Amino acid sequence: MAKQNVAEQFVDILVRAGVQRLYGVVGDSLNPVVDAVRRTPGIDWVQVRHEEAAAFAAGAEAQLTGRLAACAGSCGPGNLHLINGLYDAHRSMAPVLALASQIPSSEIGLGYFQETHPDRLFRECSHYCELISNPAQMPRVLQTAVQHAVGRGGVSVVALPGDLASQPAPDKPTEHALVTARPTVRPGDAEIDALVRLIDDADKVTLFCGSGTKGAHPEVMQFAERIKAPIGHALRGKEWIQYDNPYDVGMSGLLGYGAAYEATHECDLLLLLGTDFPYNAFLPDGGKVRIAQVDVRPEHLGRRSQLDLAVWGDVRETLRCLVPRVRPKKSRAFLDKMLKKHADALEGVVKAYTRKVEKHTPLHPEYVAAVLDELADDDAVFTVDTGMCNVWAARYLTPNGRRRIIGSFSHGSMANALPQAIGAQLIDRGRQVVSMSGDGGFTMLMGDFLTLIQHDLPVKVVLFNNSSLGMVELEMLVAGLPSYGTHNHNPDFAAIARAAGAYGVRVEKPKHLAGALKEAFAHQGPALVDVVTDPNALSIPPKIKAEMVTGFALSASKIVLDGGVGRMLQMARSNLRNIPRP
């Protein structure tokens, strides 16, 4: 039996760690690893057109499956292109292993062609980042990288010179069992006791939930019923907590709606459950409201709010400890007040776009999102571009416990939706994957639309084409600046899709929208629906300051962006039926 080289051993360990695909662009120093993938059962090489797309695709796969995913870039400029997608994966706690191929080991430090130092460059967006400088380091360095990515939730980077990849692997490598899943974390008894006392002493409790409530929906509902608490959520918590929720009072933040802001400010005790919600201007000041936070990542505790109690643990495990111990609260007064405020708030904003919307040209993007929500599959995966597409997804996509919504919600990168859709579709070619793309984000990585065609991935790109960088125009508007440098001179994207060999249709009138979406969804391969939307569709409240919008950061406003809310109004109205009649 032929002796393994380092590249072959590297690929074998990836397979053993559960990696099924390696996303990247082939080239020079990476070639030995790509060839090893070609010859290794159980793993595929996924060729993309830009390494940034490779990292985004791997991050989406990791978020959807919870398993380790991997991407690779050749030396210098090749692996540098990975960095934006790796930042996004790391901030989304997606377990991703990145191979950053390196120049010949004998030339490192001598200003060689394409020389960079990936072991330094990627440190800020990874838990572990190391250079393999000797074959004897394999497989221990790679195994350690896998443990960091899976165990801590985030990115690990291994830099491997191309010449070392071709060298023989150690005769008797030290291999060990690999961690492939994270354990649950239960808080200590002292923290549980302290949290029980805080809850029992409070008359009005509000729950504010983030992505850390994944898998804890039944426990959150049971807990909310026991203590009669309204439930607000951050954008990343929407898909996990909004559905089948009779205590829902909406979302807080720049894209917020409903009564989430009031519920978090008018309570006696605010419980932050699995959220690293970054906009502290939307949270109550310490001292005015008591605040406790539960999070599996201890570094998240207290970095947004002044806490009265920090609890390190999984949300589900923490609530399982709390529910039987906290005293049931008898009064629903605070909960019912917030449910009524929530419904009233949605009644007001829904009128912002409903007047003759089915006849408005250019199309209201709100209308496009509402029709998309109605027609998409109940288990569809939506990937969402940063910018105005975030607004439409937050307001109009209706979660149900089966749908998934993936976006660059923590890193805030443009051009994420299309490459994330690649990773999502490769997991399951039979599941509907919809990329909600803005024209700015789509054109930034438009080359990877060809990746859909090359791999025959049936991704449906719904392009919100307003020929502008809409969110940037909004930022300029509220700052009192004329929009400048935000206009896009766009082609007919549907014609480009057809020329490339995909299904493409352009929609300019509302009456054609539903039919175009249905035909695209029925098409067996990749499809693009180019919808010409109104760049002025978003209505802005009259009193708004620049700092409320810039960078999606600071705001003292309750609800900053006005606009419709789709089926959420219907949900809010139905929740009012839960209020007991006197």
Coordinates of C-alpha atoms in Angstrom, one line a residue:
M1 CA 0.0 0.0 0.0
A2 CA 1.4 3.4 -1.0
K3 CA 2.4 5.7 1.7
Q4 CA 0.1 8.7 2.3
N5 CA 1.3 12.2 1.7
V6 CA 0.3 15.1 3.9
A7 CA -2.5 16.3 1.6
E8 CA -4.1 12.8 1.6
Q9 CA -3.9 12.6 5.4
F10 CA -5.4 16.1 5.6
V11 CA -8.4 15.1 3.5
D12 CA -8.9 11.8 5.3
I13 CA -9.2 13.7 8.6
L14 CA -11.7 16.1 7.1
V15 CA -13.8 13.1 6.0
R16 CA -13.5 11.6 9.5
A17 CA -14.7 14.9 11.0
G18 CA -17.8 14.7 8.9
V19 CA -16.9 17.2 6.1
Q20 CA -18.6 16.3 2.9
R21 CA -17.6 19.2 0.7
L22 CA -14.6 21.4 0.2
Y23 CA -15.5 24.7 -1.4
G24 CA -12.8 26.7 -3.2
V25 CA -10.9 27.7 -6.3
V26 CA -8.1 25.4 -7.5
G27 CA -4.5 26.7 -7.9
D28 CA -0.8 26.1 -7.5
S29 CA -0.1 25.5 -3.8
L30 CA -3.6 24.0 -3.3
N31 CA -3.3 21.5 -6.1
P32 CA -2.1 18.5 -4.0
V33 CA -5.1 18.8 -1.7
V34 CA -7.5 19.1 -4.5
D35 CA -6.1 16.0 -6.1
A36 CA -6.4 14.2 -2.8
V37 CA -10.1 15.2 -2.7
R38 CA -10.5 13.8 -6.3
R39 CA -9.2 10.4 -5.1
T40 CA -11.0 10.2 -1.7
P41 CA -14.5 8.8 -1.4
G42 CA -17.0 10.7 0.8
I43 CA -15.9 14.2 0.0
D44 CA -16.4 16.4 -3.1
W45 CA -14.6 19.5 -4.4
V46 CA -17.1 22.3 -5.1
Q47 CA -15.6 24.7 -7.6
V48 CA -16.8 28.3 -7.1
R49 CA -15.8 31.4 -9.1
H50 CA -14.6 33.5 -6.1
E51 CA -13.1 32.3 -2.8
E52 CA -15.4 34.7 -0.8
A53 CA -18.3 32.6 -2.1
A54 CA -16.6 29.5 -0.9
A55 CA -16.4 30.8 2.6
F56 CA -20.0 32.0 2.6
A57 CA -21.2 28.7 1.2
A58 CA -19.3 26.7 3.9
G59 CA -20.7 29.0 6.6
A60 CA -24.3 28.5 5.4
E61 CA -23.8 24.7 5.3
A62 CA -22.5 24.7 8.8
Q63 CA -25.3 26.9 10.1
L64 CA -28.0 24.7 8.5
T65 CA -26.5 21.3 9.5
G66 CA -24.6 22.1 12.7
R67 CA -21.7 20.0 11.3
L68 CA -18.2 21.1 10.4
A69 CA -17.9 22.5 6.9
A70 CA -14.8 23.5 5.0
C71 CA -13.4 25.8 2.4
A72 CA -10.0 26.4 0.8
G73 CA -8.0 29.1 -0.9
S74 CA -4.6 28.9 -2.7
C75 CA -1.6 31.0 -1.5
G76 CA -1.7 34.7 -1.2
P77 CA -4.6 36.4 -3.0
G78 CA -6.5 33.1 -3.1
N79 CA -6.9 32.6 0.6
L80 CA -7.2 36.3 1.2
H81 CA -10.5 36.2 -0.6
L82 CA -11.9 33.9 2.0
I83 CA -11.6 36.4 4.8
N84 CA -15.0 38.2 4.5
G85 CA -17.0 34.9 4.5
L86 CA -14.9 33.6 7.3
Y87 CA -15.6 36.7 9.4
D88 CA -19.3 36.1 8.8
A89 CA -19.1 32.4 9.7
H90 CA -17.1 33.1 12.9
R91 CA -19.6 35.8 14.1
S92 CA -22.5 33.4 13.3
M93 CA -20.8 30.7 15.4
A94 CA -20.7 28.4 12.4
P95 CA -18.1 25.6 12.6
V96 CA -15.9 26.1 9.6
L97 CA -12.4 24.8 8.8
A98 CA -10.5 26.9 6.3
L99 CA -7.4 25.7 4.5
A100 CA -5.2 28.6 3.6
S101 CA -2.6 27.2 1.3
Q102 CA 0.8 28.9 1.6
I103 CA 3.9 29.5 -0.6
P104 CA 6.8 27.1 -0.6
S105 CA 8.0 26.7 3.0
S106 CA 11.6 27.6 2.2
E107 CA 10.5 31.0 0.8
I108 CA 8.4 32.2 3.7
G109 CA 9.6 35.5 5.1
L110 CA 11.6 36.4 2.0
G111 CA 9.1 38.4 0.0
Y112 CA 8.3 35.6 -2.4
F113 CA 5.7 35.9 -5.2
Q114 CA 2.2 36.1 -3.6
E115 CA 3.6 35.9 -0.1
T116 CA 1.2 36.7 2.7
H117 CA 1.1 35.4 6.3
P118 CA -2.3 33.7 6.7
D119 CA -1.4 32.4 10.2
R120 CA -1.4 36.1 11.2
L121 CA -4.1 37.5 8.9
F122 CA -6.9 35.2 10.0
R123 CA -6.4 35.4 13.8
E124 CA -9.1 37.9 14.4
C125 CA -11.8 35.8 12.6
S126 CA -10.9 32.4 14.1
H127 CA -10.6 30.5 17.3
Y128 CA -7.5 28.7 16.0
C129 CA -5.0 29.7 13.3
E130 CA -1.8 27.9 12.7
L131 CA 0.9 27.2 10.1
I132 CA 2.0 23.6 9.5
S133 CA 5.8 24.1 9.0
N134 CA 6.8 20.4 9.3
P135 CA 5.0 17.2 8.2
A136 CA 5.4 15.8 11.7
Q137 CA 2.8 18.4 12.9
M138 CA 0.2 16.4 11.0
P139 CA -2.4 15.3 12.0
R140 CA -2.2 17.0 15.4
V141 CA -2.6 20.6 14.1
L142 CA -5.6 19.7 11.9
Q143 CA -7.2 17.7 14.7
T144 CA -6.8 20.7 17.1
A145 CA -8.3 23.0 14.5
V146 CA -11.3 20.7 14.1
Q147 CA -11.8 20.6 17.9
H148 CA -11.7 24.4 18.1
A149 CA -14.2 25.0 15.3
V150 CA -16.7 22.4 16.5
G151 CA -16.2 22.8 20.3
R152 CA -16.2 26.6 20.4
G153 CA -18.5 27.2 17.4
G154 CA -16.7 29.3 14.8
V155 CA -13.7 29.2 12.4
S156 CA -10.4 27.5 12.5
V157 CA -7.7 28.2 9.9
V158 CA -4.8 25.9 8.9
A159 CA -2.1 27.3 6.7
L160 CA -0.3 24.6 4.7
P161 CA 2.6 25.2 2.2
G162 CA 2.1 23.5 -1.1
D163 CA 5.5 21.7 -1.0
L164 CA 4.7 20.2 2.5
A165 CA 1.3 19.0 1.2
S166 CA 3.2 16.7 -1.3
Q167 CA 5.6 15.3 1.3
P168 CA 5.1 11.9 3.0
A169 CA 3.0 11.9 6.1
P170 CA 4.4 10.7 9.4
D171 CA 4.8 6.9 9.6
K172 CA 2.8 6.6 12.8
P173 CA 0.6 9.7 13.0
T174 CA -1.0 10.4 16.4
E175 CA -4.7 10.3 15.7
H176 CA -7.5 10.5 18.3
A177 CA -11.3 10.5 18.4
L178 CA -12.6 13.8 17.0
V179 CA -15.3 16.0 18.6
T180 CA -18.2 16.3 16.1
A181 CA -20.9 18.0 18.3
R182 CA -21.0 20.4 21.1
P183 CA -22.3 19.4 24.5
T184 CA -25.1 21.1 26.4
V185 CA -24.2 23.3 29.3
R186 CA -26.2 23.4 32.5
P187 CA -25.7 26.4 34.8
G188 CA -24.6 25.8 38.4
D189 CA -27.2 25.5 41.2
A190 CA -26.2 28.8 42.7
E191 CA -26.9 30.6 39.4
I192 CA -30.3 28.8 39.1
D193 CA -31.2 29.7 42.6
A194 CA -30.3 33.4 42.1
L195 CA -32.3 33.5 38.8
V196 CA -35.4 31.9 40.5
R197 CA -35.3 34.6 43.2
L198 CA -35.1 37.4 40.6
I199 CA -38.1 36.0 38.7
D200 CA -40.2 35.4 41.8
D201 CA -39.5 38.9 43.1
A202 CA -40.6 40.6 39.8
D203 CA -44.2 41.4 38.9
K204 CA -43.6 42.0 35.2
V205 CA -41.0 39.9 33.3
T206 CA -40.2 40.1 29.6
L207 CA -38.2 37.6 27.6
F208 CA -36.0 38.8 24.8
C209 CA -34.8 35.9 22.6
G210 CA -32.0 35.5 20.1
S211 CA -30.5 32.6 18.0
G212 CA -29.5 30.8 21.2
T213 CA -33.1 29.8 21.6
K214 CA -32.6 27.3 18.7
G215 CA -34.1 24.0 19.8
A216 CA -35.7 25.5 22.9
H217 CA -39.1 26.7 21.5
P218 CA -41.2 24.4 23.7
E219 CA -39.3 25.3 26.8
V220 CA -39.6 29.1 26.1
M221 CA -43.3 28.8 25.6
Q222 CA -43.8 26.8 28.7
F223 CA -41.7 29.3 30.7
A224 CA -43.6 32.3 29.3
E225 CA -46.9 30.7 30.2
R226 CA -45.8 30.0 33.7
I227 CA -44.6 33.6 34.4
K228 CA -47.0 35.4 32.1
A229 CA -44.2 37.0 30.1
P230 CA -44.3 38.7 26.7
I231 CA -41.7 37.6 24.3
G232 CA -39.7 39.9 22.0
H233 CA -36.9 38.8 19.7
A234 CA -33.9 39.9 17.8
L235 CA -33.6 39.3 14.0
R236 CA -31.5 36.2 14.5
G237 CA -34.1 34.8 16.9
K238 CA -37.0 35.3 14.6
E239 CA -36.9 31.9 12.9
W240 CA -36.7 30.1 16.3
I241 CA -39.2 31.9 18.5
Q242 CA -41.8 33.8 16.5
Y243 CA -43.9 30.9 15.2
D244 CA -46.7 29.3 17.3
N245 CA -46.1 32.0 19.9
P246 CA -49.1 33.4 21.8
Y247 CA -46.8 35.7 23.7
D248 CA -45.1 37.3 20.7
V249 CA -44.7 41.1 20.9
G250 CA -42.4 41.6 17.9
M251 CA -38.8 42.5 17.2
S252 CA -36.5 45.2 18.5
G253 CA -33.8 47.0 16.7
L254 CA -33.6 49.2 13.6
L255 CA -35.9 46.8 11.7
G256 CA -38.1 46.4 14.7
Y257 CA -41.9 46.4 14.9
G258 CA -44.6 45.9 17.4
A259 CA -44.3 46.3 21.1
A260 CA -40.9 44.6 21.8
Y261 CA -39.3 47.9 22.7
E262 CA -42.1 48.8 25.2
A263 CA -42.1 45.3 26.7
T264 CA -38.3 45.4 27.3
H265 CA -38.5 48.9 28.9
E266 CA -41.7 48.7 31.0
C267 CA -41.0 45.4 32.8
D268 CA -39.4 44.9 36.2
L269 CA -37.1 42.1 35.0
L270 CA -35.7 41.6 31.5
L271 CA -34.4 38.1 30.7
L272 CA -32.0 38.1 27.7
L273 CA -32.1 34.5 26.4
G274 CA -29.4 33.4 23.9
T275 CA -28.9 36.8 22.3
D276 CA -25.9 39.0 21.6
F277 CA -28.2 41.8 20.4
P278 CA -25.6 44.5 19.6
Y279 CA -27.8 47.6 19.7
N280 CA -27.6 48.7 23.3
A281 CA -29.6 51.9 22.6
F282 CA -32.7 49.7 22.2
L283 CA -32.2 48.0 25.6
P284 CA -33.1 49.6 28.9
D285 CA -30.5 51.4 31.0
G286 CA -29.1 49.4 33.9
G287 CA -30.7 50.3 37.2
K288 CA -34.1 51.2 35.6
V289 CA -34.9 47.6 34.8
R290 CA -33.3 44.6 36.3
I291 CA -31.5 42.5 33.7
A292 CA -30.4 38.8 33.7
Q293 CA -28.8 37.2 30.7
V294 CA -28.4 33.5 29.8
D295 CA -25.9 32.5 27.2
V296 CA -23.8 29.5 26.3
R297 CA -20.9 31.8 25.4
P298 CA -19.6 33.4 28.6
E299 CA -17.9 36.2 26.7
H300 CA -21.4 37.5 25.6
L301 CA -22.6 38.0 29.1
G302 CA -22.8 41.6 30.0
R303 CA -21.1 43.2 27.0
R304 CA -24.3 44.9 25.9
S305 CA -26.1 45.6 29.1
Q306 CA -25.4 46.2 32.8
L307 CA -26.5 42.9 34.3
D308 CA -27.9 42.0 37.7
L309 CA -27.2 38.4 37.0
A310 CA -25.1 36.5 34.4
V311 CA -25.9 32.9 33.8
W312 CA -23.6 30.7 31.7
G313 CA -25.6 27.9 30.1
D314 CA -27.7 26.7 27.3
V315 CA -31.1 28.3 27.1
R316 CA -33.0 25.0 26.9
E317 CA -31.1 23.4 29.8
T318 CA -31.5 26.6 31.9
L319 CA -35.3 26.8 31.3
R320 CA -35.7 23.1 32.1
C321 CA -34.2 23.9 35.5
L322 CA -36.3 27.0 36.0
V323 CA -39.8 25.9 35.0
P324 CA -40.5 23.6 37.9
R325 CA -38.9 25.9 40.4
V326 CA -40.3 29.4 39.7
R327 CA -43.6 30.3 41.2
P328 CA -46.4 30.6 38.7
K329 CA -47.6 34.2 38.2
K330 CA -51.3 34.7 38.4
S331 CA -51.7 38.1 36.8
R332 CA -51.7 38.5 33.0
A333 CA -52.1 42.2 33.1
F334 CA -48.6 43.1 31.8
L335 CA -48.7 40.4 29.2
D336 CA -52.1 41.4 27.9
K337 CA -51.2 45.0 27.8
M338 CA -48.2 44.3 25.7
L339 CA -50.2 42.0 23.3
K340 CA -52.7 44.8 22.8
K341 CA -49.9 47.4 22.2
H342 CA -48.3 45.0 19.7
A343 CA -51.5 44.5 17.7
D344 CA -52.2 48.2 17.7
A345 CA -48.7 49.0 16.5
L346 CA -49.0 46.6 13.7
E347 CA -52.4 48.0 12.7
G348 CA -50.7 51.3 12.3
V349 CA -47.7 50.4 10.2
V350 CA -49.5 47.9 7.9
K351 CA -51.3 50.8 6.2
A352 CA -48.0 52.2 5.0
Y353 CA -48.0 50.1 1.8
T354 CA -51.4 48.5 1.3
R355 CA -53.0 51.3 -0.7
K356 CA -53.4 49.9 -4.2
V357 CA -50.2 48.0 -3.8
E358 CA -51.2 45.4 -6.3
K359 CA -51.3 48.2 -9.0
H360 CA -48.3 50.2 -8.0
T361 CA -45.4 50.5 -10.6
P362 CA -42.5 50.1 -10.0
L363 CA -43.5 47.3 -7.6
H364 CA -43.5 47.9 -3.9
P365 CA -40.7 45.6 -2.5
E366 CA -43.0 44.9 0.4
Y367 CA -45.5 43.4 -2.0
V368 CA -42.9 41.3 -3.6
A369 CA -41.8 39.9 -0.2
A370 CA -45.4 39.3 0.9
V371 CA -46.2 37.3 -2.3
L372 CA -42.9 35.4 -2.0
D373 CA -43.8 34.5 1.6
E374 CA -47.1 33.1 0.4
L375 CA -45.8 31.1 -2.5
A376 CA -42.6 29.6 -1.0
D377 CA -42.5 26.1 0.4
D378 CA -43.2 25.6 4.1
D379 CA -39.7 24.2 4.5
A380 CA -37.9 26.6 2.3
V381 CA -34.5 28.0 3.1
F382 CA -34.2 31.8 2.5
T383 CA -30.8 33.4 2.2
V384 CA -31.0 37.1 2.6
D385 CA -28.8 39.9 1.4
T386 CA -27.7 42.7 3.8
G387 CA -29.5 46.0 3.3
M388 CA -33.1 46.5 2.4
C389 CA -33.6 42.8 1.8
N390 CA -33.0 42.4 5.6
V391 CA -36.0 44.7 6.1
W392 CA -38.3 42.7 3.8
A393 CA -37.2 39.4 5.4
A394 CA -37.6 40.7 8.9
R395 CA -41.1 42.0 8.1
Y396 CA -42.6 39.5 5.7
L397 CA -41.0 36.1 6.0
T398 CA -43.2 34.0 8.2
P399 CA -41.3 31.3 10.2
N400 CA -43.1 28.1 11.1
G401 CA -40.4 25.9 12.7
R402 CA -39.4 24.3 9.4
R403 CA -38.3 27.3 7.3
R404 CA -34.8 28.6 7.7
I405 CA -33.6 32.2 7.3
I406 CA -29.8 32.7 6.8
G407 CA -28.1 36.1 6.4
S408 CA -25.1 38.1 7.3
F409 CA -27.0 39.3 10.4
S410 CA -24.0 39.8 12.7
H411 CA -21.3 40.7 10.2
G412 CA -23.5 42.7 7.9
S413 CA -21.7 41.9 4.6
M414 CA -23.0 42.6 1.2
A415 CA -23.2 39.8 -1.4
N416 CA -23.8 37.0 1.1
A417 CA -27.2 35.7 -0.2
L418 CA -26.2 34.0 -3.4
P419 CA -23.1 32.1 -2.1
Q420 CA -25.0 31.1 1.0
A421 CA -27.7 29.6 -1.2
I422 CA -25.0 27.5 -2.9
G423 CA -24.1 25.9 0.4
A424 CA -27.7 25.5 1.4
Q425 CA -28.7 23.8 -1.8
L426 CA -25.9 21.3 -1.9
I427 CA -27.1 19.9 1.4
D428 CA -30.4 18.9 -0.1
R429 CA -31.1 19.4 -3.8
G430 CA -34.7 18.6 -3.3
R431 CA -35.3 21.4 -0.8
Q432 CA -36.4 24.8 -2.0
V433 CA -33.7 27.4 -1.6
V434 CA -34.5 31.1 -2.3
S435 CA -31.9 33.8 -2.5
M436 CA -33.4 37.2 -1.6
S437 CA -30.8 39.3 -3.4
G438 CA -30.5 43.0 -3.8
D439 CA -29.1 44.3 -7.1
G440 CA -26.0 45.7 -5.2
G441 CA -25.2 42.5 -3.4
F442 CA -26.0 40.3 -6.4
T443 CA -23.7 42.1 -8.8
M444 CA -20.9 42.1 -6.3
L445 CA -20.5 38.3 -6.6
M446 CA -22.6 37.8 -9.8
G447 CA -19.9 35.5 -11.2
D448 CA -21.1 32.8 -8.8
F449 CA -24.5 32.7 -10.5
L450 CA -22.5 30.5 -12.9
T451 CA -21.7 28.2 -10.1
L452 CA -25.4 27.4 -9.8
I453 CA -25.4 26.5 -13.5
Q454 CA -22.2 24.5 -13.4
H455 CA -23.4 22.4 -10.6
D456 CA -27.0 22.4 -11.7
L457 CA -28.2 23.8 -8.4
P458 CA -31.9 24.6 -8.4
V459 CA -31.5 27.8 -6.4
K460 CA -34.2 30.5 -7.1
V461 CA -32.8 34.0 -7.0
V462 CA -35.4 36.6 -6.4
L463 CA -33.7 39.9 -7.3
F464 CA -35.1 43.0 -5.6
N465 CA -33.8 45.4 -8.3
N466 CA -34.3 49.0 -7.4
S467 CA -31.1 50.1 -9.2
S468 CA -29.6 51.6 -6.0
L469 CA -27.9 50.9 -2.8
G470 CA -31.1 51.4 -0.9
M471 CA -29.9 51.3 2.7
V472 CA -27.0 53.6 2.0
E473 CA -29.4 56.1 0.4
L474 CA -31.5 55.9 3.6
E475 CA -28.4 56.6 5.7
M476 CA -27.6 59.7 3.6
L477 CA -31.2 60.9 3.7
V478 CA -31.4 60.9 7.4
A479 CA -28.0 62.6 7.7
G480 CA -29.3 65.4 5.5
L481 CA -27.0 64.5 2.6
P482 CA -28.0 64.1 -1.0
S483 CA -27.6 60.6 -2.3
Y484 CA -24.4 60.2 -4.2
G485 CA -22.6 57.2 -5.6
T486 CA -25.6 54.9 -4.8
H487 CA -27.2 54.5 -8.2
N488 CA -26.6 51.3 -10.1
H489 CA -26.9 51.3 -13.9
N490 CA -28.3 47.8 -14.3
P491 CA -28.8 45.5 -17.2
D492 CA -31.7 43.1 -17.8
F493 CA -30.6 40.5 -15.3
A494 CA -33.1 38.0 -16.6
A495 CA -31.6 38.2 -20.1
I496 CA -28.1 37.6 -18.6
A497 CA -29.5 34.5 -16.7
R498 CA -31.0 33.1 -19.9
A499 CA -27.8 33.8 -21.9
A500 CA -25.9 31.8 -19.2
G501 CA -28.2 28.8 -19.5
A502 CA -30.6 29.4 -16.6
Y503 CA -34.3 30.3 -16.3
G504 CA -34.7 34.1 -16.3
V505 CA -37.8 36.3 -16.2
R506 CA -38.1 40.0 -15.6
V507 CA -41.2 41.4 -13.7
E508 CA -42.2 45.0 -14.1
K509 CA -45.9 44.9 -13.3
P510 CA -47.5 43.5 -10.1
K511 CA -50.0 41.4 -12.1
H512 CA -47.1 39.3 -13.5
L513 CA -45.4 38.7 -10.2
A514 CA -47.2 35.6 -8.8
G515 CA -47.1 33.8 -12.1
A516 CA -43.4 34.5 -12.6
L517 CA -42.5 33.2 -9.1
K518 CA -44.6 30.1 -9.6
E519 CA -42.9 29.3 -12.9
A520 CA -39.5 29.9 -11.4
F521 CA -40.3 27.7 -8.4
A522 CA -41.5 24.9 -10.8
H523 CA -38.4 25.1 -12.9
Q524 CA -36.1 22.1 -12.2
G525 CA -32.8 24.1 -12.4
P526 CA -31.4 27.5 -11.3
A527 CA -33.7 30.4 -11.9
L528 CA -33.6 34.2 -11.6
V529 CA -36.6 36.5 -11.2
D530 CA -35.6 40.1 -11.8
V531 CA -38.2 42.2 -10.1
V532 CA -38.0 46.0 -10.8
T533 CA -38.9 47.5 -7.4
D534 CA -39.6 51.1 -6.2
P535 CA -36.5 52.6 -4.7
N536 CA -38.7 55.1 -2.7
A537 CA -41.0 52.5 -1.2
L538 CA -39.8 52.7 2.4
S539 CA -41.6 55.4 4.4
I540 CA -39.6 57.1 7.0
P541 CA -41.0 58.5 10.3
P542 CA -40.6 62.3 10.4
K543 CA -38.4 62.5 13.5
I544 CA -35.3 60.5 12.9
K545 CA -31.6 61.2 13.5
A546 CA -28.6 60.1 11.5
E547 CA -27.2 58.0 14.3
M548 CA -30.4 56.0 14.4
V549 CA -29.6 54.4 11.0
T550 CA -25.9 54.7 10.2
G551 CA -24.2 51.3 10.3
F552 CA -27.4 49.7 11.8
A553 CA -26.1 50.9 15.1
L554 CA -27.4 53.5 17.5
S555 CA -31.0 54.5 18.0
A556 CA -33.2 55.9 20.8
S557 CA -36.3 55.3 18.7
K558 CA -38.9 52.7 19.4
I559 CA -39.5 51.8 15.8
V560 CA -37.2 53.4 13.3
L561 CA -38.2 52.1 9.9
D562 CA -41.9 52.3 9.2
G563 CA -43.5 49.9 6.7
G564 CA -45.8 46.8 6.4
V565 CA -45.5 43.7 8.4
G566 CA -47.2 41.0 6.3
R567 CA -48.9 38.1 8.0
M568 CA -47.6 39.2 11.4
L569 CA -50.6 41.4 11.9
Q570 CA -52.8 38.4 11.5
M571 CA -50.8 36.6 14.1
A572 CA -51.0 39.5 16.5
R573 CA -54.7 39.7 16.1
S574 CA -55.1 36.0 16.8
N575 CA -53.0 36.3 19.9
L576 CA -55.5 38.8 21.3
R577 CA -58.0 36.0 21.5
N578 CA -55.9 34.5 24.2
I579 CA -56.7 37.4 26.5
P580 CA -59.4 36.2 29.0
R581 CA -62.7 38.1 28.8
P582 CA -63.7 39.9 32.1

